[in-house]
PDB file of C-alpha atoms in Angstrom:
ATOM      1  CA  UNK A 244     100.114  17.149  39.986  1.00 38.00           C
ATOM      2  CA  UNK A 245     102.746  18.722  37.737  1.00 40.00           C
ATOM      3  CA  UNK A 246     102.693  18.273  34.236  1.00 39.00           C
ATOM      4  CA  UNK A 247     105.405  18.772  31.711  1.00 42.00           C
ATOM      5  CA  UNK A 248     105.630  18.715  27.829  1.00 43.00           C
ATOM      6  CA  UNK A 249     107.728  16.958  25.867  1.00 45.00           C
ATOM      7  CA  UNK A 250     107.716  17.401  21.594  1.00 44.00           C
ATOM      8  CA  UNK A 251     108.354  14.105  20.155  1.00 43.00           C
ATOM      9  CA  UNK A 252     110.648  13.369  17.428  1.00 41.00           C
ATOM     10  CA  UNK A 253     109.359  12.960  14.054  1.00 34.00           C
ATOM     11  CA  UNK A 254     109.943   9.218  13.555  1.00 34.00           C
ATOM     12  CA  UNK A 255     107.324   8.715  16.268  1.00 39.00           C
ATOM     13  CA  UNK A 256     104.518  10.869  15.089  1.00 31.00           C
ATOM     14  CA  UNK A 257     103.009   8.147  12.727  1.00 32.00           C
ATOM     15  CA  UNK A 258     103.330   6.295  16.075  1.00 35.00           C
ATOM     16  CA  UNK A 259     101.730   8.069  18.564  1.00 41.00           C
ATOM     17  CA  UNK A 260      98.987   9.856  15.964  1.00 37.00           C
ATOM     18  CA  UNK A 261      97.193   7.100  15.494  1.00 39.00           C
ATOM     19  CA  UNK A 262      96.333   6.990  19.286  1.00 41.00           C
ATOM     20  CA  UNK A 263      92.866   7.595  19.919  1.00 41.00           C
ATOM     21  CA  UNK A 264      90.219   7.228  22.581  1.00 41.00           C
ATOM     22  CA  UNK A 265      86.306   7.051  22.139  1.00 44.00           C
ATOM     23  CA  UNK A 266      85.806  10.797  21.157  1.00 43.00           C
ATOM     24  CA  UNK A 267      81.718  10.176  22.295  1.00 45.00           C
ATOM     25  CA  UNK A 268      82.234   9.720  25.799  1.00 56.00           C
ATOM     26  CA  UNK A 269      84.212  11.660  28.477  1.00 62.00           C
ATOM     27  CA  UNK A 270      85.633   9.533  31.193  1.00 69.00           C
ATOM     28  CA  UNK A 271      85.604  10.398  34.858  1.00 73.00           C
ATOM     29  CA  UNK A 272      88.228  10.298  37.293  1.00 76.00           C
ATOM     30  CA  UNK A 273      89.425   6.206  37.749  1.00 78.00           C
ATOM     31  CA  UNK A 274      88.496   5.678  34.299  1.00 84.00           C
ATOM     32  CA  UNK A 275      91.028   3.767  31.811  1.00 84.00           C
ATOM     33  CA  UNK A 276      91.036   4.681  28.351  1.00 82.00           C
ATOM     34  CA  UNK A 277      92.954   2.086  26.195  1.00 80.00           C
ATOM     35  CA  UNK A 278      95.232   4.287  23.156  1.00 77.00           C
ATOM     36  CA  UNK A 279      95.612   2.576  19.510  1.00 74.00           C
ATOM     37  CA  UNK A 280      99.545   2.733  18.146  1.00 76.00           C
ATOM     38  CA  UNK A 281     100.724   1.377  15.385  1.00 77.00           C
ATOM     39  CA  UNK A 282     104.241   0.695  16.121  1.00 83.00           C
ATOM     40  CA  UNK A 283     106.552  -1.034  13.757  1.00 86.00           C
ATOM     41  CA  UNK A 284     107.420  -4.302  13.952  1.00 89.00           C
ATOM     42  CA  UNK A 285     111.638  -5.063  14.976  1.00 93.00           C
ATOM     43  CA  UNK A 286     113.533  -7.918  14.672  1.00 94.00           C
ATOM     44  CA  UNK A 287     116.754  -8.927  16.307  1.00 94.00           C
ATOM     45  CA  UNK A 288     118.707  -7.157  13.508  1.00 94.00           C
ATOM     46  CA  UNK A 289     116.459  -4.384  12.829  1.00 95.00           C
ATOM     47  CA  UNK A 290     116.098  -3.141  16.938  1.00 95.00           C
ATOM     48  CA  UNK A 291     119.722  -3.434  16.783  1.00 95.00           C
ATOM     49  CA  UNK A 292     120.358  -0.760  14.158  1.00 95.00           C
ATOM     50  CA  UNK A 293     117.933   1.203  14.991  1.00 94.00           C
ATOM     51  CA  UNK A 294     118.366   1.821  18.280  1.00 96.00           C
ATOM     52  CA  UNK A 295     120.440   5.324  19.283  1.00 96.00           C
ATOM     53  CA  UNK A 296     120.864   3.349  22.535  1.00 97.00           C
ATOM     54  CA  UNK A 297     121.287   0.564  23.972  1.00 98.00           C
ATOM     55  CA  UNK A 298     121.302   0.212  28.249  1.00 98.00           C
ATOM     56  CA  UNK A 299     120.781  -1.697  31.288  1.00 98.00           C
ATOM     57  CA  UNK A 300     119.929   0.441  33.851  1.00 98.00           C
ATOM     58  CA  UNK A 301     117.012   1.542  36.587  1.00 98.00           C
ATOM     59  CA  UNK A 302     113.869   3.300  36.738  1.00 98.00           C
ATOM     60  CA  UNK A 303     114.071   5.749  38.946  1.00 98.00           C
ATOM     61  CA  UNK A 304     110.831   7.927  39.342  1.00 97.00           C
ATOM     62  CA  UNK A 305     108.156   9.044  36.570  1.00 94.00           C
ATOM     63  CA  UNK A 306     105.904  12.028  36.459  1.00 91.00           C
ATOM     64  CA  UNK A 307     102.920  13.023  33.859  1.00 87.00           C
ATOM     65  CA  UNK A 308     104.088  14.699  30.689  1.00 84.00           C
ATOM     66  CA  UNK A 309     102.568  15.369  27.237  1.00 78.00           C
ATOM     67  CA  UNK A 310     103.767  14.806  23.737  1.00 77.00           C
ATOM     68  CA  UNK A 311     102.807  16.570  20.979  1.00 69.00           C
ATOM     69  CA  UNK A 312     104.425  16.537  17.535  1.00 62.00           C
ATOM     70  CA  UNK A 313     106.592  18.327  15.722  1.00 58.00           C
ATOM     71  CA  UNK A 314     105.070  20.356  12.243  1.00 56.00           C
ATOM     72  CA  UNK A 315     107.878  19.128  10.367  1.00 59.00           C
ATOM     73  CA  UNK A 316     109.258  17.062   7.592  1.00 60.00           C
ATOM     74  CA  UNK A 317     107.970  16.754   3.414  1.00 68.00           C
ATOM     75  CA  UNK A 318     105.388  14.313   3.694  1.00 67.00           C
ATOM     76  CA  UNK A 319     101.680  13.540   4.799  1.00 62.00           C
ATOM     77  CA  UNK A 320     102.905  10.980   7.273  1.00 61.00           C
ATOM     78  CA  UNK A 321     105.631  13.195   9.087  1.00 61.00           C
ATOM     79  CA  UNK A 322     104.195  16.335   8.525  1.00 61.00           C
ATOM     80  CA  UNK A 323     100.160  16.338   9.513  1.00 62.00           C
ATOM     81  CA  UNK A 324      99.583  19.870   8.221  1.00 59.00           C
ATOM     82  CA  UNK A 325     101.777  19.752   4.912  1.00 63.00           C
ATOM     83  CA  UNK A 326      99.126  20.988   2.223  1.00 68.00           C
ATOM     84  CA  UNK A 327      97.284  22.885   4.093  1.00 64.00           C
ATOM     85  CA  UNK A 328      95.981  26.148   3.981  1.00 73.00           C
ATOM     86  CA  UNK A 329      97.354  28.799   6.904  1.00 69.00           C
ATOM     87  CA  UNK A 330      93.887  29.017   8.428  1.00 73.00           C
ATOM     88  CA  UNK A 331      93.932  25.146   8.506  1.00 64.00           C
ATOM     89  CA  UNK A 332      96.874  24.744   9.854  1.00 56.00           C
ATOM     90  CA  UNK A 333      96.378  27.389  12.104  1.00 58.00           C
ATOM     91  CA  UNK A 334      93.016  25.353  13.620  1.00 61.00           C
ATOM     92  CA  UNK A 335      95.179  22.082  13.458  1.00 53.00           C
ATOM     93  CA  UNK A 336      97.749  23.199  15.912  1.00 52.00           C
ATOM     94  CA  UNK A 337      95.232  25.133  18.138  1.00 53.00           C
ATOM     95  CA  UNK A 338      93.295  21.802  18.316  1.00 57.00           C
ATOM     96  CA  UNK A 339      96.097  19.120  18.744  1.00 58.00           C
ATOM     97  CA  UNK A 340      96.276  19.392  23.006  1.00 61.00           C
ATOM     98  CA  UNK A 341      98.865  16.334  22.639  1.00 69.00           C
ATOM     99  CA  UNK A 342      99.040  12.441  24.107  1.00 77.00           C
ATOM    100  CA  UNK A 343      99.260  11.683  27.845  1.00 83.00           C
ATOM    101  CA  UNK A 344     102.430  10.303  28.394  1.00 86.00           C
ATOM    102  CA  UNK A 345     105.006   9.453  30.771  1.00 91.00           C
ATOM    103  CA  UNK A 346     108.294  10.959  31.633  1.00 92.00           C
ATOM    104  CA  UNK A 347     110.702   8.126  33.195  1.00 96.00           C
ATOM    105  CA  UNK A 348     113.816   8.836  34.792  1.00 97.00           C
ATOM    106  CA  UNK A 349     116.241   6.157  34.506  1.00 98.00           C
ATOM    107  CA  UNK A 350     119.874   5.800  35.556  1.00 98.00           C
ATOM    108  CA  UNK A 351     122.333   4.465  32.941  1.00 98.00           C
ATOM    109  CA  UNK A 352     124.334   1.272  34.737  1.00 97.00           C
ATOM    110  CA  UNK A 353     126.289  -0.307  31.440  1.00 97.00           C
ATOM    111  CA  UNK A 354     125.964   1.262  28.135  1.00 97.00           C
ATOM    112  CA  UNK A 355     126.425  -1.419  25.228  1.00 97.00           C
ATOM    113  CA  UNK A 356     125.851   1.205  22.121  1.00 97.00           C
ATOM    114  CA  UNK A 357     125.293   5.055  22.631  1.00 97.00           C
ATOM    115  CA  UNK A 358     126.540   8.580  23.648  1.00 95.00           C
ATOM    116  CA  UNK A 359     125.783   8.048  27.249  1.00 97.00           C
ATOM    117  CA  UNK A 360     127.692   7.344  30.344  1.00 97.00           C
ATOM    118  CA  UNK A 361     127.626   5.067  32.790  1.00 97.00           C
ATOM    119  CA  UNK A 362     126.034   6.920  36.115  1.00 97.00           C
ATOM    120  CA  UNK A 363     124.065   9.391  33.509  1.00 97.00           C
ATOM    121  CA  UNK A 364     120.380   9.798  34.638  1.00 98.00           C
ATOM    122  CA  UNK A 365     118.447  10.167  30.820  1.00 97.00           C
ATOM    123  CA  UNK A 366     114.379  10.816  30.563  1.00 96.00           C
ATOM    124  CA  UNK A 367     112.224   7.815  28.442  1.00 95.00           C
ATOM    125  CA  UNK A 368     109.396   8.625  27.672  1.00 92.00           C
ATOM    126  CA  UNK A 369     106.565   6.609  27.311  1.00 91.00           C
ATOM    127  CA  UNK A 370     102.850   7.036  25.625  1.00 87.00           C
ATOM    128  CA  UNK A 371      99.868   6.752  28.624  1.00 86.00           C
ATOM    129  CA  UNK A 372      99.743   8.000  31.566  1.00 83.00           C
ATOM    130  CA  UNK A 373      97.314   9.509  34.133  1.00 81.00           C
ATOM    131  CA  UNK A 374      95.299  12.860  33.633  1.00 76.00           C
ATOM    132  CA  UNK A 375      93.420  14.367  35.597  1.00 77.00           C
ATOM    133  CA  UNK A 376      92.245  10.610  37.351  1.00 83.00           C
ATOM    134  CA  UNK A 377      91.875   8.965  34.073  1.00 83.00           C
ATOM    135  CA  UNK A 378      94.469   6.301  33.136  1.00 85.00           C
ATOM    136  CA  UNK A 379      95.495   6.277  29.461  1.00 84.00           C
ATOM    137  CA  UNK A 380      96.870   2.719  28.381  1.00 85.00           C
ATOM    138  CA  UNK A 381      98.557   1.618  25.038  1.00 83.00           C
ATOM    139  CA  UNK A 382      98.214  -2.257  24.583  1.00 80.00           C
ATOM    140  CA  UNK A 383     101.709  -2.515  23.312  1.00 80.00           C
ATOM    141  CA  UNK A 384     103.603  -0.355  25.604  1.00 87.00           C
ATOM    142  CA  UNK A 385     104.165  -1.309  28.984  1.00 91.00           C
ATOM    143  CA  UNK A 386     105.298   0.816  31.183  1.00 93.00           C
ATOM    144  CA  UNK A 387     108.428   1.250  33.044  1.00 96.00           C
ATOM    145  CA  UNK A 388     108.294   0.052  36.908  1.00 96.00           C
ATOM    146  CA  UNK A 389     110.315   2.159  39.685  1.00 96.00           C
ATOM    147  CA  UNK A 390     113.151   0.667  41.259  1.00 96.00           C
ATOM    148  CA  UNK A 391     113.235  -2.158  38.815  1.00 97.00           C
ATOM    149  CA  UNK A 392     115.916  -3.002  36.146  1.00 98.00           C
ATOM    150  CA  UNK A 393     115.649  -3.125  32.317  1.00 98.00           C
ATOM    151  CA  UNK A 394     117.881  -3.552  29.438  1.00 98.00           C
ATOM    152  CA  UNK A 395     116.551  -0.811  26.906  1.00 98.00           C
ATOM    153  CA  UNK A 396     116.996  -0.012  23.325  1.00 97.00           C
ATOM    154  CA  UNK A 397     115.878   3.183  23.005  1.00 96.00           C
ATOM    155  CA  UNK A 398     115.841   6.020  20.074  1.00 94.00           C
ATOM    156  CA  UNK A 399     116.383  10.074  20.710  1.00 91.00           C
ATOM    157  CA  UNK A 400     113.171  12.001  20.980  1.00 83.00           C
ATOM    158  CA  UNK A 401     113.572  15.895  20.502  1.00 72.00           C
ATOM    159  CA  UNK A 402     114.365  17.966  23.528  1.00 76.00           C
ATOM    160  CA  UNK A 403     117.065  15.217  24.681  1.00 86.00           C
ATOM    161  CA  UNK A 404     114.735  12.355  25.724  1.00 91.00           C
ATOM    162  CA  UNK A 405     114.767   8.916  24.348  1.00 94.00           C
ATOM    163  CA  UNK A 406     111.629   6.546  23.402  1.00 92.00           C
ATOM    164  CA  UNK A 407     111.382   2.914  23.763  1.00 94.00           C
ATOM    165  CA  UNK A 408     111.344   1.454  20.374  1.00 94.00           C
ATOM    166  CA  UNK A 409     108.587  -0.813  18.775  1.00 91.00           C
ATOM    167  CA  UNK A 410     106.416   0.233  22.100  1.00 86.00           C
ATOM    168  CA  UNK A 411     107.709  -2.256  24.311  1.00 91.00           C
ATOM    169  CA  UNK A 412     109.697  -4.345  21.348  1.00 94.00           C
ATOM    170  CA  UNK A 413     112.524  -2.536  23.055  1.00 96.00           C
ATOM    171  CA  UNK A 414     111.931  -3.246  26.948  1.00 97.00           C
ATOM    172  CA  UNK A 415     113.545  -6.418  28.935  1.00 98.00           C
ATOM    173  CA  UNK A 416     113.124  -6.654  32.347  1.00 98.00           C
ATOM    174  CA  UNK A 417     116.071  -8.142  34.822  1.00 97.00           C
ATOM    175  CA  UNK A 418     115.725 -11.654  35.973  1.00 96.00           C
ATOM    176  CA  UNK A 419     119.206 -11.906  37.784  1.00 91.00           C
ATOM    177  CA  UNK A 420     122.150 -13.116  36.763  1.00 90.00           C
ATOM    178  CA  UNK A 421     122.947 -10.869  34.086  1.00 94.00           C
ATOM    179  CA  UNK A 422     119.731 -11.686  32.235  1.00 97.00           C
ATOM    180  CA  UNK A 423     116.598 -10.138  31.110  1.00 97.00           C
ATOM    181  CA  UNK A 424     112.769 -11.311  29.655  1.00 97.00           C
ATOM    182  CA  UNK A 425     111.092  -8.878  27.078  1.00 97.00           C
ATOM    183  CA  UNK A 426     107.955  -7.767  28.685  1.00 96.00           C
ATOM    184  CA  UNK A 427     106.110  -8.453  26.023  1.00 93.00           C
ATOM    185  CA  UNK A 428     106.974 -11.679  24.055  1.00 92.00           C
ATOM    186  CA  UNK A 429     104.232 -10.722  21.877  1.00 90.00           C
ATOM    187  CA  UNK A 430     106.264  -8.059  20.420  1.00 89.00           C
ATOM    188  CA  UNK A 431     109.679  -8.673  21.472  1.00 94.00           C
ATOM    189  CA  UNK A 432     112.488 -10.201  19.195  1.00 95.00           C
ATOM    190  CA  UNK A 433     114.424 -11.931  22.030  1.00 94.00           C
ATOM    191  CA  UNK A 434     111.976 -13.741  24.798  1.00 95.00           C
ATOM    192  CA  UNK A 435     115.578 -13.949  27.123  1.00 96.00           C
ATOM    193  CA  UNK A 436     118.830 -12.458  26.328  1.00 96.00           C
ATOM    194  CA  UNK A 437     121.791 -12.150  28.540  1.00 96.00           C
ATOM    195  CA  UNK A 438     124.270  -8.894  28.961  1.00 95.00           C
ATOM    196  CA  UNK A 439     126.977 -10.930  26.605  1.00 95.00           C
ATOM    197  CA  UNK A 440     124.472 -12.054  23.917  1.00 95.00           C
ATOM    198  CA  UNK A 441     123.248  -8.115  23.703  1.00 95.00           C
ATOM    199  CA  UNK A 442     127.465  -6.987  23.580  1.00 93.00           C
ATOM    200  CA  UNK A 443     127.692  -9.465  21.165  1.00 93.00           C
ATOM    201  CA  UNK A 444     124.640  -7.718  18.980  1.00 91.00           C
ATOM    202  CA  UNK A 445     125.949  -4.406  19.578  1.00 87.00           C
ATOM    203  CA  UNK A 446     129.393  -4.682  17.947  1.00 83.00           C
TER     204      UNK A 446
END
């Protein structure tokens, strides 16, 4: 299995550091490991202006990747070695092997905000993933299906990727008709929006 790596952008390190599994075991091939995030919560308004995209479009093929963060930015939060000695630092890096994560291609069908076009093929990616037989889950993220249809409000990740924002806040899956259902109501502003209520948001 091939595995690429992919450095995330700083505003989702806070994200995607907190995820953890139990360091005291070591799980076997068909294990699943559930990862902690701490994603920030988005309204209607808020997922609008954040997001560096918004797109319907399809899911065409994933593969394993990695993320591991950028040593950048002035404080504790965005920066995990700021303060530290060089030796520390040095020991923080060589230790950090990154989250399992995957890489999603999708093809852009209508863009509503962004600097994409319609046709474009863009990579999402997304935290979990397997390794190595184990399958690492995040509660709040769920991820993208093949061949299916979203509407997705995305932000850029480093390296020219996007991420889904809020975990799956940001993810609405096609239900015909021009309309999608968040698939997660738990964490999703809208629990149904249609392609005119989301041009109407994005002007």
């Amino acid at each position: 299995m091939r595995t690429i790596r992919f450095v995330i952008a700083t505003v989702a390190i806070a994200v995607l550091a907190s995820c953890a599994a139990n360091p005291s075991t070591t799980p076997g091939a068909g294990a699943t490991v559930e990862l902690m995030a701490d994603y920030p919560p988005f309204d209607a308004g808020s997922l609008t202006q954040s997001a560096d995209l918004i797109i319907e479009g399809t899911a065409l093929s994933s593969e394993p990747t990695v993320l591991t963060p950028r040593y950048e930015g002035d404080t504790a939060q965005e920066n995990p070695i700021l303060g530290l000695s060089e030796e520390e630092q040095k020991r923080v890096i060589a230790d950090d092997e990154g989250v399992p994560a995957t890489a999603v291609t999708f093809r852009v069908d209508t863009v509503h905000k962004g600097a994409v076009g319609v046709g474009q093929e863009i990579v999402i990616l997304q935290t979990g993933g397997v390794v190595d037989g184990v399958t690492y889950k995040v509660r709040e993220e769920d991820p993208l299906k093949t061949q299916e249809s979203y509407l997705i409000f995305a932000g850029k990740s480093h390296d020219g990727a996007f991420y889904i924002l809020g975990g799956s806040a940001g993810t609405y899956i096609s239900t015909g008709d021009d309309t999608f259902s968040a698939v997660n109501p738990d964490t999703a502003p809208f629990s149904e929006i249609d392609s005119a209520e989301v041009a109407n948001l994005a002007d």
